[in-house]
Amino acid sequence: MSFVNLRQLAGELGLSSSTVSRAMRDSYEISTATRERVQTVARQLNYQPNPFAGSLRNNVTKTIAVILPQLDNHFFSLAINGIEEVAQQNGYHVLIYLTHDSGEQEKAVTKYLTSGRVDGILLALASGTRGVGHLEKLKLLGVPIVQFDRVSETLRTATVTTDDYASSYQATEHLIKAGCRTIAHLLVSESLSIGSKRLKGYQAALEAHRIPFDAGLVLNGRGSNDNNLRRITQLLEQRPEIDGIFAAVERLALSSYLACQRLGRAIPQDIKIVGFSNMETASLLAPSLTTITQPAYAIGKEAARILFQAIIKHKPVLPAHSLELKSELIARASTAGPLR
Amino acid sequence: MSFVNLRQLAGELGLSSSTVSRAMRDSYEISTATRERVQTVARQLNYQPNPFAGSLRNNVTKTIAVILPQLDNHFFSLAINGIEEVAQQNGYHVLIYLTHDSGEQEKAVTKYLTSGRVDGILLALASGTRGVGHLEKLKLLGVPIVQFDRVSETLRTATVTTDDYASSYQATEHLIKAGCRTIAHLLVSESLSIGSKRLKGYQAALEAHRIPFDAGLVLNGRGSNDNNLRRITQLLEQRPEIDGIFAAVERLALSSYLACQRLGRAIPQDIKIVGFSNMETASLLAPSLTTITQPAYAIGKEAARILFQAIIKHKPVLPAHSLELKSELIARASTAGPLR
DNA sequence: CTGTTAGCGCATTCAT
DNA sequence: ATGAATGCGCTAACAG
């Protein structure tokens, strides 16, 4: 597909292909004169080395894979921005795979990758994943993996996460201090690390403030947004004493916001909401929504950075390289101008 | 990197590598017995063909590239969802590149791709792009390109877009019929196809309703969100007679929404806003915001589909294959419950 | 400093 | 129906 290959270029120059190869790679054993001549002609002929020949030869693909549940989520969009930037800096290419939170799809994707297609993997676990055998296999094959945000506890790799426990504790405490006594928790899949950690932070804050934990206030937000909206509305109707909501992910925060609007529950006078959200504008559009914002961009960057260090140094990514970044609780003083 | 290659597998089976190769590809000249034996053992040994050897041999990469301005935008996130789905269906891998709307970055990316790294390209043009020479070169090399959403008029390829002109006309007319007489237009880069088409739709609607066009009401929304917010606020202060806003992209719609809030302009009583937005929840969070929603997911799917047809049939992607999909104007009856 | 040669893993002739 | 030989484009070991 390239117009000209190494041999043709060498022919044009009256040199052997190995000399040209070396000249192109700035080898020390090539005279400056020939190197420059080679590179000039290469540019003229628009020579581009075939990346697959190189990969075949060197077992280096200059490519990483990013495996994600979805993209309809601000966290992941921002994370990819960070990943892609670091990848470009390192001269790497980024393959993207979406699992739609299905364990099966995740397995299928990892299977593609057992062929040595990539030098490393960045992974945010699907909520539908049960075992991690497919990932262990990849590790065994020597493919470095760095997990971010949604990580498996059993798979021993470096991880980049946020302070899920601490920020959830803080969020719940924020509600308690604002006077809430009956606080619902909208959960992501419990099998997900972020799910259980955020739940634990919520429970711990309740306990610290001597509020009994009530499992009936915990709603597992699976399924479509519409479905969640319905179920949240139901919960709020059944338990009218609820005066606070802590939502563990963006879409549940928004759904609960809508549910309150529809039920005519004034926010934040009548009921208060705190939710994880990385949508820059969400907290602005919904001024009464207090948000926990994760440094999504930084998480992507750091995860990629850790991965590249492992790739370049040919060292495994150890759990010890893990990082936990801080989220930010943004409590808006709902001071927006008149609306409606 | 794979544990076992074709030769080793052949050795294990007591066959030649060529037989095994044929058996794996279901060649007709292999007995059913051996074929099944081969495939069983291959599965047991977890044989995965080296994709680069295949690419080198066949000039087929099973990979496409998606080049985008950003990802901090709902349209592109959704589009990728569609693209990735179609790619998976066709057994293809997806490389992603972000240009951050810089023409230079776009050039750099296309340069990578002149090496035959991909079988085809899906492109949403950077607003910073001036010439399309870099893309012409790719076309010349025989790499099929399908443009979507932000397309160049000069580069002759298939495009997948929405009815930018018609929906902008409709949006503007919606405002006029709602009683607006002084309608501001918040524009994306004029050099972008979507920019000029949406502007023209706006102008045509004004003209049809005998409202003179006033260039002072057109604001070119470049730069950061904060910067845009400031400039929009300024415009609204300088021209208090403005009673309608038509925003050509999501982030400008949100910024204008915020600007109105801050200035204490009641929406929609005092001032009405219509904006392009693909954020499912935006129009819900901001019930008084009327939105034009593009079928982003479908656009991604269609663009990918057109590309794969070209790739599979080894035919060029002609402009004749272009598609224009319909957007949807969602005028919310602002019936949300009490808020604040 | 430069050329010759071999081999990465696979698919595909061409033989048998 | 199967095997032997060749080459895709490149790099590196081994000469000189």
XYZ file of C-alpha atoms (C1' of nucleotides) in Angstrom:
712
model
C 0.000 0.000 0.000
C 2.938 2.300 0.619
C 4.300 3.503 -2.670
C 7.914 2.709 -2.009
C 9.617 0.159 0.181
C 13.061 -0.143 1.632
C 14.514 -2.115 -1.242
C 13.249 0.291 -3.858
C 14.601 3.180 -1.872
C 17.945 1.419 -1.596
C 17.941 0.770 -5.348
C 17.272 4.432 -6.021
C 20.216 5.359 -3.799
C 22.581 2.689 -5.039
C 22.913 1.314 -1.521
C 21.997 -1.902 0.205
C 18.738 -2.065 2.068
C 20.483 -2.669 5.364
C 22.478 0.513 5.027
C 19.350 2.430 4.269
C 17.596 0.801 7.175
C 20.367 1.853 9.496
C 20.511 5.336 8.065
C 16.817 5.769 8.647
C 17.170 4.720 12.241
C 20.104 7.065 12.838
C 22.485 4.236 13.517
C 25.894 5.345 14.769
C 27.705 3.209 12.242
C 26.561 5.240 9.250
C 28.433 8.240 7.952
C 26.685 11.536 8.333
C 26.879 12.097 4.611
C 25.029 8.944 3.591
C 22.574 9.301 6.427
C 21.553 12.696 5.230
C 21.421 11.640 1.624
C 19.264 8.678 2.517
C 16.883 10.666 4.633
C 16.505 13.346 2.016
C 15.660 10.914 -0.736
C 13.389 9.011 1.624
C 11.449 12.163 2.243
C 11.302 12.937 -1.462
C 9.973 9.513 -2.314
C 7.696 9.703 0.687
C 9.066 6.489 2.067
C 7.112 5.124 5.025
C 8.364 1.959 6.675
C 5.833 -0.830 6.768
C 4.855 -1.054 10.419
C 3.904 -4.720 10.230
C 7.227 -5.846 8.893
C 8.803 -4.087 11.819
C 6.388 -5.596 14.301
C 7.001 -9.024 12.912
C 10.692 -8.598 13.157
C 10.944 -6.909 16.559
C 7.914 -8.065 18.469
C 7.012 -4.471 19.096
C 3.702 -3.123 17.908
C 3.783 0.490 19.050
C 0.139 -0.009 19.876
C -1.851 -0.254 23.074
C -5.430 -1.309 23.619
C -7.960 0.536 25.737
C -10.851 -1.614 26.883
C -13.855 0.256 28.238
C -17.419 -0.477 29.254
C -18.914 2.455 27.370
C -18.251 5.859 26.082
C -21.604 7.456 26.852
C -20.070 8.667 30.035
C -17.978 11.701 30.666
C -15.474 9.937 32.798
C -14.310 7.660 30.026
C -14.330 10.304 27.337
C -12.056 12.461 29.415
C -9.871 9.523 30.368
C -9.338 8.664 26.711
C -8.277 12.211 26.071
C -5.519 11.726 28.613
C -4.573 8.308 27.332
C -4.415 9.391 23.735
C -2.224 12.330 24.606
C 0.350 10.248 26.441
C 0.243 7.659 23.689
C 0.982 10.248 21.020
C 3.863 11.576 23.065
C 5.341 8.093 23.131
C 4.715 7.496 19.452
C 2.071 4.915 20.213
C -1.217 4.058 18.587
C -4.418 3.442 20.498
C -6.886 0.681 19.760
C -10.242 1.049 21.405
C -12.675 -1.677 22.388
C -16.071 -1.280 24.033
C -17.495 -4.091 26.125
C -20.897 -2.573 26.909
C -20.356 -3.913 30.405
C -20.687 -7.458 29.133
C -18.316 -10.092 30.492
C -18.648 -12.070 27.281
C -17.635 -9.163 25.105
C -14.717 -8.476 27.375
C -13.576 -12.048 26.958
C -13.914 -11.843 23.200
C -11.809 -8.699 23.150
C -9.069 -10.135 25.318
C -8.989 -13.113 23.030
C -8.106 -10.904 20.061
C -5.311 -9.504 22.112
C -3.665 -12.821 22.919
C -2.211 -12.718 19.427
C 0.335 -10.096 20.361
C -1.516 -7.330 18.623
C -0.615 -4.821 21.318
C 2.261 -4.023 23.640
C 0.035 -3.254 26.582
C -3.513 -2.834 27.773
C -5.458 -0.236 29.709
C -8.569 -1.727 31.184
C -11.706 -0.528 32.910
C -13.516 -3.678 33.913
C -16.978 -4.519 32.614
C -19.554 -4.810 35.366
C -20.654 -8.095 33.835
C -17.243 -9.700 34.284
C -17.200 -12.576 36.722
C -13.872 -14.396 36.626
C -10.621 -12.848 35.530
C -9.151 -15.936 33.871
C -9.134 -14.252 30.486
C -7.064 -11.445 31.909
C -4.733 -13.746 33.799
C -3.976 -15.456 30.522
C -2.981 -12.152 28.985
C -0.747 -11.383 31.944
C 0.829 -14.796 31.595
C 1.573 -14.073 27.962
C 3.549 -11.099 29.163
C 1.177 -8.341 28.107
C 1.336 -5.565 30.695
C -2.061 -4.477 31.962
C -2.948 -1.376 33.931
C -6.457 -1.159 35.300
C -8.159 2.130 35.918
C -11.315 3.267 37.665
C -13.180 -0.006 37.552
C -10.635 -2.495 38.747
C -10.653 -6.106 39.771
C -9.285 -6.815 43.218
C -8.218 -10.336 42.281
C -6.252 -9.449 39.192
C -2.884 -8.330 40.482
C -1.827 -5.387 38.336
C -1.148 -1.723 38.846
C -4.353 0.274 39.164
C -5.210 3.936 38.893
C -8.294 4.862 40.830
C -9.821 7.684 42.765
C -10.408 7.877 46.485
C -13.753 6.163 46.181
C -14.122 5.290 49.819
C -13.009 8.638 51.148
C -15.009 10.737 48.732
C -18.129 8.666 49.318
C -17.685 9.097 53.025
C -17.282 12.804 52.496
C -20.306 13.019 50.233
C -22.503 11.208 52.705
C -21.225 13.299 55.557
C -21.940 16.388 53.519
C -25.572 15.325 53.344
C -25.731 14.480 57.019
C -24.264 17.791 58.032
C -26.785 19.493 55.802
C -29.448 17.906 57.927
C -30.367 14.770 56.012
C -31.366 11.779 58.096
C -32.737 9.349 55.528
C -30.228 9.057 52.756
C -30.720 6.779 49.774
C -27.733 5.330 47.989
C -27.835 4.675 44.274
C -25.280 2.044 43.522
C -23.478 0.746 40.487
C -22.977 -2.963 40.203
C -21.806 -4.293 43.541
C -19.362 -6.603 41.829
C -17.441 -3.554 40.701
C -14.711 -2.205 42.936
C -16.105 1.282 42.692
C -19.515 -0.057 43.643
C -18.464 -1.730 46.848
C -16.030 0.984 47.865
C -18.542 3.730 47.413
C -21.106 1.728 49.300
C -18.676 1.195 52.151
C -17.862 4.884 52.341
C -21.562 5.634 52.561
C -22.091 3.059 55.302
C -19.119 4.223 57.296
C -20.302 7.820 57.274
C -23.747 6.760 58.459
C -22.236 4.732 61.228
C -19.940 7.523 62.335
C -22.985 9.706 62.719
C -25.039 7.014 64.416
C -27.525 6.678 61.619
C -28.604 3.077 61.208
C -27.963 1.523 57.825
C -31.126 0.585 55.981
C -30.690 -1.796 53.052
C -34.045 -0.667 51.730
C -32.503 2.677 50.895
C -29.924 1.141 48.592
C -30.934 0.894 44.975
C -28.866 -1.053 42.467
C -28.922 1.035 39.326
C -28.775 -1.503 36.557
C -30.422 -1.252 33.184
C -31.418 1.683 31.052
C -31.725 5.254 32.197
C -35.478 5.116 31.751
C -35.689 2.036 33.877
C -33.567 3.594 36.583
C -35.646 6.751 36.536
C -38.746 4.672 37.101
C -37.245 2.723 39.959
C -35.847 5.783 41.662
C -39.209 7.492 41.401
C -40.801 4.430 42.945
C -38.344 4.410 45.811
C -38.960 8.076 46.522
C -42.686 7.523 46.546
C -42.511 4.500 48.805
C -40.174 6.197 51.205
C -41.261 9.845 51.317
C -39.056 10.395 54.353
C -35.988 10.256 52.131
C -34.326 13.648 52.377
C -31.003 12.932 50.748
C -29.592 10.958 47.843
C -26.051 9.872 47.216
C -25.565 8.627 43.645
C -22.491 6.578 42.842
C -22.371 7.387 39.150
C -23.213 10.247 36.872
C -26.231 8.778 35.156
C -27.828 7.825 38.454
C -27.251 11.309 39.783
C -29.005 12.782 36.787
C -31.817 10.283 36.952
C -32.431 11.060 40.592
C -32.382 14.743 39.818
C -35.076 14.188 37.245
C -37.085 11.950 39.531
C -37.172 14.684 42.164
C -38.225 17.274 39.609
C -41.069 15.101 38.432
C -42.254 14.369 41.928
C -42.199 18.013 42.760
C -39.552 17.597 45.409
C -37.676 20.861 45.712
C -33.915 20.559 45.513
C -32.159 21.263 47.805
C -34.792 22.516 50.244
C -36.865 19.393 50.381
C -34.302 16.818 49.314
C -30.575 17.039 48.699
C -28.520 15.207 46.105
C -24.832 14.469 45.879
C -23.567 12.513 42.935
C -20.415 11.496 41.158
C -20.276 13.390 37.894
C -17.574 14.404 35.505
C -19.795 16.383 33.248
C -18.331 19.833 33.452
C -21.617 21.460 32.716
C -23.927 19.211 34.693
C -23.335 20.890 37.993
C -23.818 24.206 36.287
C -27.027 23.277 34.547
C -28.277 21.712 37.724
C -27.010 24.209 40.247
C -28.557 22.486 43.204
C -26.746 19.252 42.459
C -23.622 18.772 44.513
C -21.077 16.731 42.630
C -17.999 14.668 43.206
C -15.751 15.192 40.257
C -13.034 12.715 39.454
C -9.828 13.828 37.757
C -10.692 11.712 34.745
C -8.182 13.248 32.404
C -5.372 12.824 34.930
C -6.411 9.260 35.587
C -6.123 8.452 31.907
C -2.745 10.103 31.713
C -1.352 8.398 34.785
C -2.610 4.985 33.770
C -1.027 5.379 30.371
C 2.191 6.658 31.901
C 2.503 3.648 34.168
C 1.821 1.344 31.277
C 4.441 2.949 29.058
C 7.053 2.779 31.745
C 6.469 -0.929 31.974
C 6.515 -1.350 28.211
C 9.674 0.638 27.671
C 11.600 -0.924 30.513
C 10.289 -4.380 29.749
C 9.227 -4.735 33.322
C 5.935 -6.030 34.640
C 3.392 -3.600 36.029
C 3.292 -4.340 39.701
C 0.380 -3.566 41.994
C 2.909 -1.469 43.868
C 2.836 1.046 41.030
C -0.797 1.767 41.748
C -2.030 5.299 42.205
C -5.024 6.757 43.947
C -6.021 10.245 42.872
C -8.250 12.656 44.693
C -11.763 13.585 43.689
C -13.258 16.950 44.373
C -16.528 17.604 46.128
C -18.165 20.606 44.545
C -20.982 21.921 46.669
C -22.734 24.600 44.694
C -24.338 27.404 46.557
C -27.445 27.326 44.446
C -27.240 30.956 43.511
C -28.376 30.749 39.939
C -30.525 33.494 38.609
C -34.261 33.175 38.041
C -35.262 30.228 35.942
C -38.578 29.221 34.448
C 4.432 -13.033 22.059
C 1.881 -15.664 21.220
C 2.773 -18.896 22.904
C 2.454 -21.069 19.851
C 2.863 -20.336 16.188
C 1.839 -22.135 13.063
C 4.991 -24.233 12.761
C 4.857 -25.407 16.347
C 1.228 -26.300 15.938
C 2.068 -28.226 12.774
C 4.852 -30.040 14.586
C 2.487 -31.025 17.350
C 0.073 -32.401 14.782
C 2.663 -34.109 12.622
C 1.590 -32.038 9.635
C 3.199 -29.378 7.515
C 2.541 -25.768 8.314
C 0.877 -25.209 4.985
C -1.675 -27.908 5.679
C -2.409 -26.424 9.047
C -2.709 -22.977 7.557
C -5.239 -24.270 5.067
C -7.125 -26.224 7.681
C -7.453 -23.142 9.847
C -8.871 -21.156 6.965
C -11.386 -23.873 6.072
C -9.839 -24.513 2.705
C -11.834 -26.870 0.517
C -8.787 -28.965 -0.290
C -8.428 -30.290 3.233
C -10.194 -33.418 4.435
C -12.847 -32.861 7.042
C -11.057 -35.204 9.398
C -7.764 -33.320 9.452
C -9.491 -29.997 9.481
C -11.345 -30.858 12.618
C -8.325 -32.397 14.244
C -6.275 -29.310 13.468
C -8.882 -26.900 14.754
C -9.356 -28.850 17.957
C -5.673 -28.943 18.768
C -5.353 -25.301 17.780
C -7.981 -24.431 20.325
C -6.323 -26.572 22.966
C -2.950 -24.951 22.443
C -4.647 -21.591 22.263
C -3.167 -20.888 18.883
C -3.678 -17.325 17.685
C -2.347 -16.386 14.270
C 0.067 -13.488 14.330
C -1.869 -10.620 12.825
C 1.215 -8.845 11.521
C 2.476 -11.778 9.574
C -0.919 -11.932 7.957
C -0.977 -8.222 7.246
C 2.470 -8.385 5.737
C 1.471 -11.261 3.554
C -1.975 -10.107 2.459
C -1.868 -6.350 2.631
C -4.924 -6.425 4.839
C -4.806 -4.962 8.307
C -8.310 -5.578 9.627
C -8.003 -2.169 11.198
C -9.579 1.199 10.563
C -8.679 4.596 11.942
C -11.107 7.100 13.393
C -9.837 10.656 13.410
C -11.740 13.084 15.584
C -11.380 16.626 16.882
C -12.258 15.762 20.477
C -14.128 13.409 22.656
C -15.446 15.888 25.220
C -18.566 16.067 23.186
C -21.540 13.824 23.185
C -21.846 13.634 19.475
C -18.490 11.973 18.991
C -18.813 9.634 21.939
C -22.051 8.316 20.544
C -20.669 8.138 17.038
C -17.770 5.997 18.227
C -20.205 3.658 19.866
C -21.787 3.104 16.468
C -18.475 2.817 14.683
C -17.062 0.346 17.141
C -20.136 -1.824 16.906
C -20.020 -2.096 13.137
C -16.282 -2.674 13.272
C -16.683 -5.564 15.698
C -19.347 -7.074 13.485
C -16.914 -7.030 10.601
C -14.062 -8.385 12.678
C -12.251 -5.090 12.501
C -10.157 -3.191 15.001
C -10.471 0.532 15.631
C -7.587 2.925 16.065
C -8.483 6.292 17.487
C -6.719 9.600 16.981
C -7.631 12.976 18.437
C -6.644 16.157 16.650
C -7.881 18.679 19.207
C -9.116 20.641 16.198
C -5.565 21.362 15.138
C -4.718 21.144 11.456
C -1.126 20.304 12.334
C -2.094 17.363 14.481
C -4.409 16.142 11.783
C -1.551 16.215 9.314
C 0.689 14.326 11.697
C -1.938 11.645 12.131
C -2.546 11.220 8.437
C 1.168 10.862 7.983
C 1.218 7.825 10.262
C -1.476 6.354 8.146
C 0.343 6.616 4.849
C 2.282 3.538 5.859
C -0.628 1.224 5.213
C -1.398 0.798 8.858
C -5.144 0.783 8.232
C -7.566 -0.409 5.588
C -9.724 2.670 5.819
C -10.359 5.926 7.624
C -13.331 7.621 9.222
C -12.758 11.309 9.559
C -14.367 14.270 11.256
C -12.379 17.255 10.116
C -10.486 19.474 12.533
C -11.687 23.047 12.480
C -8.065 24.139 12.213
C -7.537 22.316 8.930
C -6.886 24.570 5.971
C -5.844 22.556 2.927
C -6.729 18.928 2.339
C -3.504 17.905 0.613
C -2.654 15.468 3.374
C -5.959 13.748 2.858
C -5.672 13.737 -0.908
C -2.394 11.914 -0.571
C -4.063 9.225 1.477
C -6.792 8.891 -1.119
C -4.159 8.615 -3.813
C -2.523 5.800 -1.897
C -5.790 3.963 -2.153
C -6.944 4.312 1.439
C -10.719 4.720 1.472
C -11.934 7.668 3.513
C -15.435 8.396 4.712
C -16.041 11.770 6.304
C -18.737 12.343 8.852
C -20.339 15.344 10.499
C -17.516 17.787 9.945
C -16.686 17.327 6.319
C -14.574 19.087 3.774
C -16.374 20.175 0.627
C -13.239 19.994 -1.473
C -12.186 16.490 -0.534
C -14.267 14.251 -2.749
C -15.314 11.288 -0.617
C -18.516 9.841 0.711
C -19.849 11.823 3.654
C -22.367 11.107 6.360
C -23.940 14.220 7.765
C -27.145 15.523 9.216
C -29.577 17.932 7.656
C -27.677 20.904 8.993
C -29.292 23.462 6.764
C -32.843 22.219 7.187
C -32.663 21.728 10.923
C -31.086 25.145 11.419
C -33.827 26.681 9.354
C -36.363 24.830 11.438
C -34.742 25.844 14.707
C -34.673 29.488 13.731
C -38.233 29.366 12.519
C -39.209 27.750 15.807
C -37.863 30.789 17.604
C -39.530 33.210 15.225
C -42.873 31.510 15.593
C -42.442 31.639 19.338
C -42.287 35.391 18.982
C -38.549 36.088 18.882
C -37.475 39.004 16.737
C -33.829 39.486 17.656
C -32.133 36.147 17.409
C -28.455 35.663 18.094
C -26.551 32.903 16.388
C -23.674 31.166 18.106
C -21.482 29.665 15.459
C -18.778 27.080 15.276
C -15.812 27.743 13.077
C -17.021 29.131 9.779
C -14.470 27.075 7.908
C -16.320 23.969 8.986
C -19.091 22.650 6.784
C -21.459 22.422 9.720
C -20.641 26.004 10.608
C -21.521 27.518 7.270
C -24.541 25.300 6.661
C -26.067 26.075 9.999
C -25.428 29.749 9.496
C -27.128 29.629 6.110
C -30.145 27.855 7.529
C -30.424 30.579 10.142
C -30.134 33.326 7.567
C -32.664 31.739 5.240
C -35.253 31.425 7.986
C -34.792 35.058 8.940
C -35.187 36.118 5.366
C -38.280 33.999 4.853
C -39.843 35.819 7.759
C -38.620 39.222 6.645
C -36.288 39.717 9.555
C -33.146 41.540 8.483
C -29.891 39.716 9.066
C -27.629 41.468 11.540
C -24.009 40.320 11.560
C -23.635 41.811 15.009
C -25.830 39.049 16.340
C -23.488 36.325 15.132
C -20.877 35.208 17.593
C -18.037 32.912 16.587
C -17.620 30.541 19.491
C -13.964 29.740 19.514
C -11.806 29.037 22.527
C -12.577 27.674 25.942
C -15.998 27.345 27.492
C -15.178 30.012 30.019
C -14.149 32.375 27.311
C -17.301 31.709 25.334
C -19.428 32.213 28.410
C -17.835 35.594 28.920
C -18.334 36.648 25.327
C -21.930 35.500 25.221
C -22.673 37.350 28.432
C -21.128 40.451 26.897
C -23.224 40.149 23.786
C -26.408 39.771 25.796
C -25.568 42.827 27.838
C -24.720 44.958 24.828
C -27.818 43.897 22.984
C -30.535 43.546 25.617
C -33.150 43.352 22.866
C -32.005 39.816 22.064
C -34.929 37.537 22.753
C -33.742 34.337 21.125
C -30.548 32.340 20.744
C -29.721 29.656 18.242
C -26.573 27.756 19.207
C -24.858 25.632 16.579
C -23.141 23.239 18.963
C -23.775 21.703 22.324
C -21.219 23.561 24.348
C -22.397 26.918 23.020
C -25.981 26.026 23.857
C -24.984 25.218 27.411
C -22.851 28.316 27.716
C -25.681 30.527 26.550
C -28.011 28.805 28.969
C -25.640 29.653 31.767
C -25.143 33.182 30.563
C -28.900 33.773 30.677
C -29.120 32.320 34.145
C -26.386 34.577 35.404
C -27.901 37.647 33.858
C -31.237 36.834 35.390
C -32.893 36.405 32.021
C -35.813 34.021 32.466
C -35.883 31.135 30.020
C -38.085 30.800 28.043
C -40.273 33.748 29.080
C -37.731 36.476 28.600
C -35.387 34.774 26.160
C -35.615 31.513 24.252
C -32.811 29.139 23.365
C -32.536 26.442 20.748
C -29.320 24.510 20.460
C -27.782 21.483 18.893
C -27.169 18.957 21.630
C -26.730 15.228 21.779
C -26.557 15.043 25.514
C -29.488 12.855 26.351
C -29.905 14.426 29.732
C -29.164 18.036 28.868
C -32.622 18.841 27.617
C -34.029 17.138 30.664
C -31.839 18.942 33.141
C -32.499 22.152 31.348
C -36.158 21.750 30.512
C -36.522 25.128 28.959
C -33.786 24.415 26.448
C -35.112 23.304 23.091
C -32.647 21.023 21.388
C -31.802 19.680 17.990
C -30.584 16.164 18.480
C -28.493 14.474 15.834
C -28.653 10.731 15.347
C -25.024 10.459 16.369
C -25.017 6.736 16.913
C -26.630 6.110 13.537
C -24.198 8.455 11.853
C -21.292 6.469 13.240
C -22.844 3.223 12.132
C -23.647 4.408 8.632
C -20.261 5.951 8.096
C -18.604 2.730 9.172
C -20.936 0.694 7.023
C -20.107 2.697 3.910
C -16.439 2.378 4.656
C -16.589 -1.381 5.102
C -18.476 -1.844 1.890
C -15.717 -0.060 0.082
C -13.031 -2.020 1.866
C -14.596 -5.392 1.284
C -15.449 -4.791 -2.348
C -12.147 -3.051 -3.008
C -13.998 -0.175 -4.495
C -13.429 3.506 -3.837
C -15.850 5.424 -1.662
C -17.605 7.764 -4.012
C -19.278 10.999 -3.003
C -22.383 9.389 -4.456
C -22.496 7.074 -1.488
C -23.069 10.012 0.823
C -25.900 10.044 3.292
C -27.761 12.804 5.046
C -29.617 11.807 8.177
C -32.366 13.717 9.908
C -32.012 15.541 13.205
C -34.829 15.914 15.626
C -36.070 19.148 17.100
C -37.177 18.542 20.651
C -39.201 21.413 21.998
C -39.805 20.760 25.641
C -42.972 22.066 27.189
C -41.174 23.298 30.261
C -43.373 21.453 32.677
C -40.773 20.445 35.205
C -41.716 20.457 38.839
C -40.648 23.123 41.317
C -36.947 23.689 41.406
C -34.758 25.725 43.719
C 31.398 2.302 7.344
C 28.770 -0.843 4.169
C 27.026 -5.343 2.071
C 25.303 -10.263 2.462
C 22.332 -13.262 4.554
C 18.858 -15.086 7.354
C 14.511 -15.148 9.583
C 10.202 -12.953 12.069
C 4.961 -16.002 10.929
C 2.067 -16.636 7.529
C -0.324 -17.801 2.933
C 0.422 -19.286 -1.472
C 2.283 -21.077 -5.430
C 3.939 -25.373 -7.297
C 4.759 -29.971 -6.921
C 3.358 -34.685 -5.775
C -5.231 -34.176 0.156
C -0.703 -32.835 1.664
C 4.211 -30.991 1.617
C 8.265 -28.002 0.088
C 9.599 -23.745 -1.225
C 9.088 -18.771 -1.678
C 8.387 -14.049 -0.372
C 5.649 -10.092 2.039
C 9.317 -5.722 4.252
C 12.157 -5.187 7.601
C 16.236 -5.574 11.042
C 20.229 -7.644 12.982
C 23.990 -10.911 13.120
C 27.868 -11.639 10.705
C 31.207 -10.514 7.382
C 34.341 -7.601 5.341
